[in-house]
Amino acid sequence: MSEDKSSSTHFGYKTVESEKKADMVADVFHSVAAKYDIMNDVMSFGIHRLWKRFTIETAAARPGMKVLDLAGGTGDLTAKFSQLVGEKGEVILADINDSMLKVGRSKLRDRGIVGNVNYVQANAEALPFPDNHFDIITIAFGLRNVTDKDKALRSMQRVLKPGGKLLVLEFSKPQHDLMRKVYDMYSFKILPKMGDIITQDAGSYEYLAESIRMHPDQETLKQMMIDAGFEQVDYTNMTDGIVALHKGYKF
């Protein structure tokens, strides 16, 4: 069920008014945008590159396809999709946060990635695209920051073509007790200190750790995707479920 916009929601462990969450999340990403890529490498020990590679392989993008990289941030997935869809294809890097979008655009243009990539500032809950438009939508490490996740999933379902595929790459729930304990210690004790050293912003990484704990677990997100109209929904756990890749189709 969608959240009432006049109601409260979670910002990490805090309870806040729903209409204020987007601005609070925006402040986090304005703060960390310039060092976002460095922090991704440091805090995941580079493993995020393997998670994203698996996402690209699962997407199976082909020449001529239209791809939406939603909450695409600094453009890691967009860069690879641009190569895969070729000159006749199109990739849209969309993000609600203009600071992240600017970093992504600069990074990709510096790498010579132009022509088949466009940049759109967009809210996942109300995507500004036509119905039945994209062959593939990916949202990597972005869904947990969305205020109304059900509304966002329905919006993604609307803009997918029949036969199109949604891939949700997101932090999830470790499967074993030992991993959970180690992960909790790392997330709440070490990660904020890394954030403080690298970005001078421990608070944003405290929010990151908390937002992961508040995000729906693997089975809950699977059911949310089904409720939004996706079919053949399944997921793959990676790194013991610290991250999961959910996949669903529109028919």
Coordinates of N, CA and C in Angstrom, one line a residue:
M1 N 0.8 -1.2 0.0 CA 0.0 0.0 0.0 C 0.9 1.2 0.0
S2 N 0.5 2.2 -0.8 CA 1.3 3.5 -0.9 C 1.2 4.2 0.4
E3 N 2.2 5.0 0.7 CA 2.2 5.9 1.9 C 1.4 7.1 1.6
D4 N 0.6 7.5 2.6 CA -0.1 8.8 2.5 C 0.9 9.9 2.7
K5 N 0.9 10.8 1.7 CA 1.9 11.9 1.7 C 1.8 12.8 2.9
S6 N 0.7 12.8 3.6 CA 0.5 13.6 4.8 C 1.0 12.8 6.0
S7 N 1.5 11.6 5.8 CA 1.9 10.8 7.0 C 3.3 10.9 7.2
S8 N 3.8 10.0 8.1 CA 5.3 10.0 8.4 C 5.9 8.9 7.7
T9 N 7.2 8.9 7.6 CA 8.0 7.9 7.0 C 9.4 7.8 7.7
H10 N 10.2 7.0 7.2 CA 11.6 6.8 7.8 C 12.6 7.5 7.1
F11 N 13.5 8.2 7.8 CA 14.7 8.7 7.3 C 15.8 8.1 8.1
G12 N 16.4 7.0 7.6 CA 17.2 6.1 8.5 C 16.3 5.7 9.7
Y13 N 16.7 5.8 10.9 CA 16.0 5.4 12.0 C 15.0 6.5 12.5
K14 N 15.2 7.7 12.0 CA 14.3 8.8 12.4 C 12.9 8.7 11.7
T15 N 11.9 9.2 12.4 CA 10.6 9.3 11.8 C 10.4 10.8 11.4
V16 N 10.1 11.0 10.1 CA 10.0 12.4 9.6 C 8.7 12.4 8.8
E17 N 8.2 13.7 8.5 CA 7.1 13.9 7.6 C 7.5 13.4 6.2
S18 N 6.5 12.7 5.6 CA 6.8 12.1 4.3 C 7.3 13.2 3.3
E19 N 6.6 14.3 3.3 CA 7.0 15.3 2.3 C 8.3 15.9 2.5
K20 N 8.9 15.7 3.6 CA 10.3 16.3 3.9 C 11.4 15.3 3.6
K21 N 11.1 14.0 3.4 CA 12.2 13.1 3.2 C 13.0 13.3 1.9
A22 N 12.4 13.7 0.8 CA 13.1 13.9 -0.4 C 14.2 14.9 -0.3
D23 N 13.8 16.0 0.4 CA 14.8 17.1 0.6 C 15.9 16.7 1.6
M24 N 15.6 15.9 2.6 CA 16.6 15.4 3.5 C 17.6 14.4 2.8
V25 N 17.0 13.5 1.9 CA 17.9 12.7 1.2 C 18.8 13.5 0.2
A26 N 18.2 14.5 -0.4 CA 18.9 15.4 -1.3 C 20.1 16.0 -0.6
D27 N 19.9 16.4 0.6 CA 21.0 17.0 1.3 C 22.2 16.0 1.5
V28 N 21.8 14.8 1.8 CA 22.9 13.7 1.9 C 23.7 13.6 0.7
F29 N 23.0 13.6 -0.5 CA 23.7 13.3 -1.7 C 24.4 14.6 -2.3
H30 N 23.9 15.8 -2.0 CA 24.6 17.0 -2.3 C 25.9 17.0 -1.6
S31 N 25.9 16.5 -0.3 CA 27.1 16.5 0.5 C 28.2 15.5 0.0
V32 N 27.8 14.4 -0.4 CA 28.8 13.3 -0.8 C 29.0 13.2 -2.2
A33 N 28.4 13.9 -3.1 CA 28.5 13.7 -4.6 C 29.9 13.7 -5.1
A34 N 30.7 14.7 -4.7 CA 32.0 14.8 -5.2 C 32.9 13.6 -4.8
K35 N 32.7 13.0 -3.7 CA 33.5 11.9 -3.3 C 32.8 10.5 -3.3
Y36 N 31.7 10.5 -4.0 CA 30.8 9.3 -4.0 C 31.5 8.1 -4.6
D37 N 32.2 8.2 -5.7 CA 32.9 7.1 -6.3 C 34.0 6.6 -5.4
I38 N 34.7 7.5 -4.8 CA 35.8 7.0 -3.9 C 35.3 6.3 -2.7
M39 N 34.2 6.8 -2.1 CA 33.6 6.1 -1.0 C 33.0 4.8 -1.4
N40 N 32.4 4.6 -2.6 CA 31.9 3.3 -3.0 C 33.0 2.3 -3.0
D41 N 34.2 2.7 -3.6 CA 35.3 1.7 -3.6 C 35.8 1.4 -2.3
V42 N 35.9 2.4 -1.4 CA 36.5 2.2 -0.1 C 35.6 1.4 0.8
M43 N 34.3 1.8 0.8 CA 33.4 1.1 1.8 C 33.0 -0.3 1.4
S44 N 33.1 -0.6 0.1 CA 32.7 -2.0 -0.4 C 34.0 -2.8 -0.7
F45 N 35.1 -2.2 -0.5 CA 36.4 -2.9 -0.9 C 36.4 -3.2 -2.4
G46 N 35.8 -2.4 -3.2 CA 35.7 -2.6 -4.6 C 34.7 -3.6 -5.1
I47 N 34.0 -4.3 -4.1 CA 33.1 -5.3 -4.5 C 31.9 -4.8 -5.3
H48 N 31.5 -3.5 -5.1 CA 30.4 -2.9 -5.8 C 30.5 -3.1 -7.3
R49 N 31.8 -3.1 -7.8 CA 32.0 -3.3 -9.2 C 31.5 -4.7 -9.7
L50 N 31.7 -5.7 -8.8 CA 31.2 -7.0 -9.2 C 29.7 -7.1 -9.2
W51 N 29.1 -6.4 -8.2 CA 27.6 -6.4 -8.1 C 27.0 -5.7 -9.3
K52 N 27.7 -4.6 -9.7 CA 27.2 -3.9 -10.9 C 27.4 -4.7 -12.2
R53 N 28.6 -5.4 -12.2 CA 28.8 -6.2 -13.4 C 27.8 -7.3 -13.6
F54 N 27.4 -7.9 -12.5 CA 26.4 -9.0 -12.6 C 25.0 -8.4 -13.0
T55 N 24.7 -7.2 -12.6 CA 23.5 -6.5 -13.0 C 23.5 -6.2 -14.5
I56 N 24.7 -5.8 -15.0 CA 24.8 -5.5 -16.5 C 24.6 -6.9 -17.2
E57 N 25.2 -7.9 -16.7 CA 25.1 -9.2 -17.4 C 23.6 -9.7 -17.4
T58 N 22.9 -9.5 -16.3 CA 21.6 -9.9 -16.2 C 20.6 -9.1 -17.0
A59 N 21.0 -7.8 -17.2 CA 20.1 -6.9 -18.1 C 20.1 -7.4 -19.5
A60 N 21.3 -7.9 -20.0 CA 21.4 -8.5 -21.4 C 20.9 -7.4 -22.4
A61 N 21.4 -6.2 -22.2 CA 21.1 -5.1 -23.2 C 21.7 -5.5 -24.6
R62 N 20.9 -5.1 -25.6 CA 21.3 -5.4 -27.0 C 21.3 -4.1 -27.8
P63 N 22.0 -4.1 -28.9 CA 22.0 -2.9 -29.8 C 20.6 -2.4 -30.1
G64 N 20.4 -1.1 -30.0 CA 19.1 -0.5 -30.4 C 18.1 -0.4 -29.2
M65 N 18.4 -0.9 -28.1 CA 17.5 -0.9 -26.9 C 17.5 0.5 -26.3
K66 N 16.4 0.8 -25.6 CA 16.3 2.0 -24.7 C 16.4 1.6 -23.3
V67 N 17.3 2.2 -22.6 CA 17.6 1.8 -21.2 C 17.4 3.0 -20.3
L68 N 16.8 2.9 -19.2 CA 16.7 3.9 -18.1 C 17.5 3.5 -16.9
D69 N 18.6 4.2 -16.7 CA 19.4 4.0 -15.5 C 18.9 5.0 -14.4
L70 N 18.0 4.5 -13.6 CA 17.3 5.3 -12.6 C 18.1 5.4 -11.3
A71 N 18.1 6.6 -10.8 CA 19.0 6.9 -9.6 C 20.4 6.6 -10.0
G72 N 20.7 6.9 -11.3 CA 22.0 6.5 -11.9 C 23.2 7.1 -11.4
G73 N 23.1 8.2 -10.6 CA 24.2 8.7 -9.9 C 25.4 9.1 -10.8
T74 N 26.5 8.6 -10.5 CA 27.7 9.0 -11.3 C 27.9 8.1 -12.5
G75 N 27.0 7.3 -12.9 CA 26.9 6.8 -14.2 C 27.7 5.5 -14.5
D76 N 28.0 4.7 -13.5 CA 28.7 3.4 -13.7 C 27.9 2.5 -14.7
L77 N 26.6 2.3 -14.4 CA 25.9 1.4 -15.3 C 25.6 2.1 -16.6
T78 N 25.3 3.4 -16.6 CA 25.1 4.1 -17.9 C 26.3 3.9 -18.9
A79 N 27.5 4.0 -18.4 CA 28.7 3.9 -19.2 C 28.7 2.6 -20.0
K80 N 28.4 1.5 -19.3 CA 28.4 0.2 -19.9 C 27.2 0.0 -20.8
F81 N 26.1 0.5 -20.4 CA 24.9 0.3 -21.3 C 25.1 1.1 -22.6
S82 N 25.7 2.3 -22.5 CA 26.0 3.1 -23.7 C 26.8 2.3 -24.7
Q83 N 27.7 1.5 -24.3 CA 28.5 0.6 -25.2 C 27.6 -0.5 -25.8
L84 N 26.7 -1.0 -25.0 CA 26.0 -2.2 -25.4 C 24.8 -1.9 -26.3
V85 N 24.2 -0.7 -26.1 CA 23.0 -0.4 -27.0 C 23.4 0.2 -28.3
G86 N 24.7 0.8 -28.4 CA 25.2 1.3 -29.6 C 24.5 2.6 -30.1
E87 N 24.9 3.0 -31.3 CA 24.5 4.3 -31.8 C 23.0 4.4 -32.0
K88 N 22.3 3.2 -32.3 CA 20.9 3.3 -32.5 C 20.1 3.1 -31.2
G89 N 20.7 2.8 -30.1 CA 20.1 2.7 -28.8 C 20.1 4.0 -28.1
E90 N 19.5 4.0 -26.9 CA 19.5 5.2 -26.0 C 19.6 4.8 -24.6
V91 N 20.4 5.6 -23.8 CA 20.4 5.4 -22.4 C 20.1 6.7 -21.7
I92 N 19.2 6.7 -20.8 CA 18.9 7.9 -20.0 C 19.4 7.7 -18.6
L93 N 20.3 8.5 -18.2 CA 20.8 8.6 -16.8 C 19.9 9.5 -16.0
A94 N 19.0 9.0 -15.2 CA 18.1 9.8 -14.4 C 18.4 9.8 -12.9
D95 N 18.3 11.0 -12.3 CA 18.6 11.0 -10.8 C 17.8 12.2 -10.3
I96 N 17.3 12.1 -9.1 CA 16.5 13.2 -8.5 C 17.4 14.3 -8.0
N97 N 18.7 13.9 -7.9 CA 19.6 14.9 -7.2 C 20.5 15.5 -8.3
D98 N 20.5 16.8 -8.5 CA 21.2 17.5 -9.5 C 22.7 17.5 -9.3
S99 N 23.1 17.4 -8.1 CA 24.6 17.3 -7.8 C 25.2 16.0 -8.3
M100 N 24.4 14.9 -8.1 CA 24.9 13.6 -8.6 C 24.8 13.6 -10.1
L101 N 23.8 14.2 -10.7 CA 23.6 14.2 -12.1 C 24.8 14.9 -12.8
K102 N 25.2 16.0 -12.2 CA 26.3 16.8 -12.7 C 27.6 16.1 -12.7
V103 N 27.8 15.4 -11.5 CA 29.0 14.6 -11.4 C 29.0 13.5 -12.5
G104 N 27.9 12.8 -12.6 CA 27.8 11.7 -13.6 C 28.0 12.2 -15.0
R105 N 27.4 13.3 -15.4 CA 27.5 13.9 -16.7 C 29.0 14.3 -17.0
S106 N 29.6 14.9 -16.1 CA 31.0 15.3 -16.2 C 31.9 14.1 -16.4
K107 N 31.7 13.1 -15.6 CA 32.5 11.9 -15.6 C 32.4 11.2 -16.9
L108 N 31.2 11.0 -17.4 CA 31.0 10.3 -18.7 C 31.5 11.1 -19.9
R109 N 31.3 12.4 -19.9 CA 31.8 13.2 -21.0 C 33.3 13.2 -21.0
D110 N 33.9 13.2 -19.8 CA 35.4 13.1 -19.8 C 35.9 11.8 -20.4
R111 N 35.1 10.8 -20.3 CA 35.4 9.5 -20.9 C 35.0 9.3 -22.3
G112 N 34.5 10.4 -22.9 CA 34.1 10.4 -24.3 C 32.8 9.7 -24.6
I113 N 32.0 9.5 -23.5 CA 30.7 8.9 -23.7 C 29.6 9.9 -24.0
V114 N 29.3 10.1 -25.2 CA 28.3 11.1 -25.7 C 27.5 10.5 -26.8
G115 N 26.5 11.2 -27.2 CA 25.7 10.7 -28.4 C 24.5 10.0 -28.0
N116 N 24.6 8.8 -27.4 CA 23.4 8.0 -27.1 C 23.0 8.1 -25.6
V117 N 23.6 9.0 -24.9 CA 23.2 9.2 -23.5 C 22.6 10.5 -23.2
N118 N 21.5 10.5 -22.6 CA 20.8 11.8 -22.1 C 20.7 11.8 -20.6
Y119 N 20.5 13.0 -20.1 CA 20.5 13.2 -18.6 C 19.2 13.9 -18.2
V120 N 18.5 13.3 -17.3 CA 17.2 13.8 -16.9 C 17.1 13.8 -15.3
Q121 N 16.8 15.0 -14.8 CA 16.5 15.0 -13.3 C 15.1 14.6 -13.1
A122 N 14.9 13.5 -12.4 CA 13.5 12.9 -12.3 C 13.3 12.2 -11.0
N123 N 12.1 12.3 -10.5 CA 11.6 11.6 -9.3 C 11.1 10.3 -9.7
A124 N 11.6 9.2 -9.1 CA 11.2 7.9 -9.4 C 9.7 7.6 -9.2
E125 N 9.1 8.4 -8.4 CA 7.6 8.2 -8.1 C 6.7 8.8 -9.2
A126 N 7.3 9.6 -10.1 CA 6.5 10.2 -11.1 C 7.4 10.4 -12.3
L127 N 7.8 9.4 -13.0 CA 8.8 9.4 -14.1 C 8.2 10.2 -15.3
P128 N 9.0 11.1 -15.8 CA 8.5 12.0 -16.9 C 8.7 11.4 -18.3
F129 N 8.3 10.1 -18.4 CA 8.5 9.4 -19.7 C 7.2 8.8 -20.2
P130 N 7.0 8.6 -21.5 CA 5.8 8.0 -22.0 C 5.6 6.5 -21.5
D131 N 4.4 6.1 -21.6 CA 4.1 4.7 -21.3 C 4.8 3.8 -22.3
N132 N 5.2 2.6 -21.8 CA 5.7 1.5 -22.7 C 6.9 2.0 -23.5
H133 N 7.9 2.6 -22.8 CA 9.0 3.3 -23.5 C 10.3 2.6 -23.5
F134 N 10.6 2.0 -22.3 CA 12.0 1.4 -22.1 C 12.0 -0.1 -22.2
D135 N 13.1 -0.6 -22.8 CA 13.3 -2.1 -22.8 C 13.8 -2.6 -21.4
I136 N 14.6 -1.8 -20.8 CA 15.3 -2.1 -19.5 C 15.3 -0.9 -18.6
I137 N 14.9 -1.2 -17.3 CA 15.1 -0.1 -16.3 C 16.0 -0.8 -15.2
T138 N 17.0 0.0 -14.8 CA 17.8 -0.4 -13.6 C 17.7 0.7 -12.6
I139 N 17.7 0.3 -11.3 CA 17.8 1.2 -10.2 C 18.8 0.6 -9.2
A140 N 20.0 1.2 -9.1 CA 21.0 0.6 -8.3 C 21.3 1.4 -7.1
F141 N 21.0 0.9 -5.9 CA 21.3 1.6 -4.6 C 20.5 2.9 -4.5
G142 N 19.3 2.9 -5.1 CA 18.5 4.1 -5.0 C 17.1 3.9 -4.5
L143 N 16.6 2.7 -4.6 CA 15.2 2.5 -4.1 C 15.0 2.8 -2.7
R144 N 16.0 2.4 -1.8 CA 15.8 2.6 -0.4 C 15.7 4.1 0.0
N145 N 16.1 5.0 -0.9 CA 16.0 6.4 -0.6 C 14.7 7.0 -1.0
V146 N 13.9 6.3 -1.8 CA 12.6 6.8 -2.3 C 11.6 6.8 -1.2
T147 N 10.8 7.8 -1.1 CA 9.8 7.9 0.0 C 8.7 6.9 -0.2
D148 N 8.0 6.9 -1.4 CA 6.9 6.0 -1.6 C 7.4 4.9 -2.6
K149 N 7.9 3.8 -2.1 CA 8.5 2.8 -3.0 C 7.5 2.1 -3.9
D150 N 6.3 1.9 -3.3 CA 5.2 1.3 -4.1 C 4.9 2.2 -5.3
K151 N 4.7 3.5 -5.1 CA 4.4 4.4 -6.2 C 5.5 4.4 -7.2
A152 N 6.8 4.4 -6.8 CA 7.9 4.3 -7.7 C 7.9 3.1 -8.5
L153 N 7.6 1.9 -7.9 CA 7.6 0.7 -8.7 C 6.5 0.7 -9.7
R154 N 5.4 1.3 -9.4 CA 4.3 1.4 -10.4 C 4.6 2.3 -11.5
S155 N 5.4 3.4 -11.2 CA 5.8 4.3 -12.2 C 6.8 3.6 -13.2
M156 N 7.7 2.8 -12.6 CA 8.7 2.1 -13.5 C 7.9 1.1 -14.3
Q157 N 6.9 0.4 -13.8 CA 6.2 -0.6 -14.5 C 5.4 0.1 -15.7
R158 N 4.9 1.3 -15.5 CA 4.2 2.1 -16.5 C 5.1 2.4 -17.7
V159 N 6.3 2.8 -17.5 CA 7.2 3.2 -18.6 C 8.0 2.1 -19.2
L160 N 7.9 0.9 -18.7 CA 8.5 -0.2 -19.4 C 7.6 -0.7 -20.5
K161 N 8.3 -1.2 -21.6 CA 7.6 -1.8 -22.7 C 7.1 -3.2 -22.2
P162 N 6.0 -3.7 -22.8 CA 5.7 -5.1 -22.6 C 6.8 -6.0 -23.0
G163 N 7.2 -6.9 -22.1 CA 8.4 -7.7 -22.3 C 9.6 -7.1 -21.7
G164 N 9.5 -5.8 -21.2 CA 10.6 -5.1 -20.6 C 11.0 -5.7 -19.2
K165 N 12.2 -5.3 -18.8 CA 12.7 -5.9 -17.6 C 13.2 -4.8 -16.6
L166 N 12.8 -5.0 -15.3 CA 13.3 -4.1 -14.3 C 14.3 -4.9 -13.4
L167 N 15.4 -4.2 -13.1 CA 16.4 -4.8 -12.2 C 16.6 -3.8 -11.1
V168 N 16.4 -4.3 -9.9 CA 16.6 -3.5 -8.6 C 17.8 -4.0 -7.9
L169 N 18.9 -3.3 -7.9 CA 20.1 -3.7 -7.2 C 20.2 -2.9 -5.9
E170 N 20.1 -3.6 -4.8 CA 20.0 -2.8 -3.5 C 20.6 -3.6 -2.3
F171 N 21.0 -2.9 -1.3 CA 21.4 -3.5 -0.1 C 20.2 -4.2 0.5
S172 N 20.5 -5.4 1.1 CA 19.4 -6.2 1.6 C 19.8 -6.8 2.9
K173 N 19.3 -8.0 3.2 CA 19.5 -8.6 4.5 C 20.5 -9.8 4.5
P174 N 21.6 -9.8 5.2 CA 22.5 -10.9 5.2 C 21.8 -12.2 5.7
Q175 N 22.2 -13.3 5.2 CA 21.5 -14.6 5.4 C 21.9 -15.3 6.6
H176 N 23.1 -15.1 7.1 CA 23.7 -15.8 8.2 C 24.0 -14.9 9.4
D177 N 23.9 -15.5 10.6 CA 24.0 -14.7 11.8 C 25.4 -14.1 11.9
L178 N 26.5 -14.9 11.6 CA 27.8 -14.3 11.7 C 28.0 -13.2 10.8
M179 N 27.6 -13.3 9.6 CA 27.7 -12.2 8.6 C 26.9 -11.0 9.1
R180 N 25.7 -11.2 9.7 CA 24.9 -10.0 10.2 C 25.7 -9.3 11.3
K181 N 26.3 -10.0 12.2 CA 27.0 -9.4 13.3 C 28.2 -8.6 12.8
V182 N 29.0 -9.2 11.9 CA 30.2 -8.5 11.3 C 29.7 -7.3 10.5
Y183 N 28.7 -7.4 9.7 CA 28.1 -6.4 8.9 C 27.6 -5.2 9.8
D184 N 26.9 -5.5 10.8 CA 26.4 -4.5 11.7 C 27.6 -3.7 12.4
M185 N 28.6 -4.4 12.8 CA 29.8 -3.8 13.4 C 30.5 -2.8 12.4
Y186 N 30.6 -3.3 11.2 CA 31.3 -2.5 10.2 C 30.4 -1.3 9.8
S187 N 29.1 -1.5 9.7 CA 28.2 -0.4 9.2 C 28.1 0.7 10.2
F188 N 28.0 0.4 11.5 CA 27.8 1.4 12.5 C 29.0 1.9 13.2
K189 N 30.1 1.1 13.2 CA 31.3 1.6 13.9 C 32.4 2.1 12.9
I190 N 32.5 1.4 11.8 CA 33.7 1.8 10.9 C 33.2 2.7 9.7
L191 N 32.1 2.4 9.1 CA 31.6 3.2 8.0 C 31.5 4.7 8.2
P192 N 30.9 5.1 9.3 CA 30.8 6.5 9.6 C 32.1 7.2 9.7
K193 N 33.1 6.5 10.3 CA 34.5 7.0 10.5 C 35.1 7.2 9.1
M194 N 34.9 6.2 8.2 CA 35.4 6.4 6.8 C 34.8 7.6 6.2
G195 N 33.5 7.8 6.4 CA 32.8 8.9 5.8 C 33.3 10.2 6.3
D196 N 33.7 10.2 7.6 CA 34.2 11.5 8.2 C 35.6 11.8 7.6
I197 N 36.4 10.8 7.4 CA 37.8 11.0 7.0 C 37.8 11.4 5.5
I198 N 37.0 10.7 4.7 CA 37.0 10.9 3.2 C 36.1 12.1 2.8
T199 N 35.0 12.2 3.4 CA 34.0 13.3 2.9 C 33.8 14.3 4.0
Q200 N 34.4 14.2 5.2 CA 34.1 15.1 6.3 C 32.6 15.1 6.6
D201 N 32.0 13.9 6.5 CA 30.5 13.9 6.7 C 30.2 12.5 7.2
A202 N 30.3 12.3 8.5 CA 30.0 11.0 9.1 C 28.5 10.8 9.1
G203 N 27.7 11.9 9.3 CA 26.3 11.8 9.4 C 25.6 11.1 8.2
S204 N 26.1 11.5 7.0 CA 25.5 10.9 5.8 C 25.7 9.4 5.7
Y205 N 26.8 8.9 6.3 CA 27.0 7.5 6.2 C 26.4 6.8 7.4
E206 N 26.1 7.5 8.5 CA 25.2 6.9 9.5 C 23.8 6.7 8.9
Y207 N 23.3 7.7 8.1 CA 22.0 7.6 7.4 C 22.1 6.4 6.5
L208 N 23.2 6.2 5.8 CA 23.3 5.1 4.8 C 23.1 3.8 5.5
A209 N 23.8 3.6 6.7 CA 23.7 2.3 7.4 C 22.3 2.1 7.9
E210 N 21.7 3.2 8.4 CA 20.3 3.1 9.0 C 19.3 2.8 7.9
S211 N 19.4 3.5 6.7 CA 18.5 3.3 5.6 C 18.5 1.9 5.1
I212 N 19.7 1.3 5.1 CA 19.8 -0.1 4.7 C 18.9 -1.0 5.6
R213 N 19.0 -0.8 6.9 CA 18.3 -1.6 7.9 C 16.8 -1.4 7.7
M214 N 16.3 -0.2 7.3 CA 14.9 0.1 7.2 C 14.3 -0.4 5.8
H215 N 15.2 -0.8 4.9 CA 14.7 -1.2 3.6 C 14.1 -2.6 3.6
P216 N 13.1 -2.8 2.8 CA 12.4 -4.1 2.8 C 13.4 -5.3 2.5
D217 N 13.2 -6.4 3.2 CA 14.1 -7.5 3.0 C 13.7 -8.2 1.6
Q218 N 14.4 -9.2 1.2 CA 14.4 -9.8 -0.1 C 12.9 -10.2 -0.5
E219 N 12.3 -10.9 0.4 CA 10.9 -11.4 0.1 C 9.9 -10.3 0.1
T220 N 10.1 -9.4 1.0 CA 9.1 -8.2 1.0 C 9.2 -7.4 -0.3
L221 N 10.4 -7.1 -0.7 CA 10.6 -6.4 -2.0 C 10.1 -7.2 -3.2
K222 N 10.3 -8.5 -3.2 CA 9.7 -9.3 -4.2 C 8.2 -9.2 -4.3
Q223 N 7.5 -9.2 -3.2 CA 6.1 -9.1 -3.2 C 5.7 -7.7 -3.6
M224 N 6.4 -6.7 -3.2 CA 6.1 -5.3 -3.6 C 6.2 -5.2 -5.1
M225 N 7.1 -5.8 -5.8 CA 7.2 -5.8 -7.2 C 6.1 -6.5 -7.9
I226 N 5.7 -7.6 -7.3 CA 4.5 -8.3 -7.8 C 3.3 -7.5 -7.7
D227 N 3.1 -6.8 -6.5 CA 1.9 -6.0 -6.3 C 1.9 -4.8 -7.3
A228 N 3.1 -4.4 -7.7 CA 3.2 -3.3 -8.7 C 2.9 -3.7 -10.1
G229 N 2.7 -5.0 -10.3 CA 2.3 -5.5 -11.7 C 3.4 -6.2 -12.4
F230 N 4.6 -6.5 -11.7 CA 5.7 -7.2 -12.4 C 5.4 -8.7 -12.3
E231 N 5.9 -9.4 -13.2 CA 5.7 -10.9 -13.3 C 7.1 -11.6 -13.3
Q232 N 7.1 -12.9 -13.0 CA 8.3 -13.7 -13.0 C 9.4 -13.0 -12.1
V233 N 8.9 -12.5 -11.0 CA 9.8 -11.8 -10.1 C 10.7 -12.7 -9.3
D234 N 12.0 -12.5 -9.3 CA 12.9 -13.3 -8.5 C 14.1 -12.5 -8.1
Y235 N 14.9 -13.0 -7.3 CA 16.1 -12.3 -6.8 C 17.3 -13.2 -6.6
T236 N 18.5 -12.6 -6.7 CA 19.7 -13.3 -6.5 C 20.5 -12.6 -5.3
N237 N 20.8 -13.3 -4.3 CA 21.6 -12.8 -3.2 C 23.1 -12.7 -3.6
M238 N 23.8 -11.7 -3.3 CA 25.2 -11.6 -3.5 C 25.9 -11.2 -2.1
T239 N 27.1 -11.7 -1.9 CA 27.8 -11.5 -0.7 C 26.9 -11.8 0.5
D240 N 26.3 -13.0 0.5 CA 25.5 -13.5 1.6 C 24.2 -12.7 1.8
G241 N 23.8 -11.9 0.8 CA 22.6 -11.2 0.9 C 22.8 -9.7 1.4
I242 N 24.0 -9.3 1.6 CA 24.3 -7.9 1.9 C 23.7 -7.1 0.7
V243 N 23.8 -7.6 -0.5 CA 23.2 -7.0 -1.6 C 22.3 -8.1 -2.3
A244 N 21.2 -7.6 -2.9 CA 20.4 -8.5 -3.7 C 20.0 -7.8 -5.0
L245 N 19.9 -8.6 -6.1 CA 19.4 -8.1 -7.3 C 18.1 -8.8 -7.6
H246 N 17.0 -7.9 -7.6 CA 15.7 -8.3 -7.9 C 15.4 -8.1 -9.4
K247 N 14.7 -9.0 -10.0 CA 14.4 -8.9 -11.4 C 12.9 -9.2 -11.6
G248 N 12.3 -8.4 -12.5 CA 10.9 -8.6 -12.8 C 10.6 -8.1 -14.2
Y249 N 9.5 -8.7 -14.8 CA 9.2 -8.4 -16.2 C 7.8 -7.8 -16.3
K250 N 7.5 -7.0 -17.3 CA 6.2 -6.5 -17.6 C 5.7 -7.3 -18.8
F251 N 4.5 -7.8 -18.7 CA 3.9 -8.6 -19.8 C 2.6 -8.0 -20.2

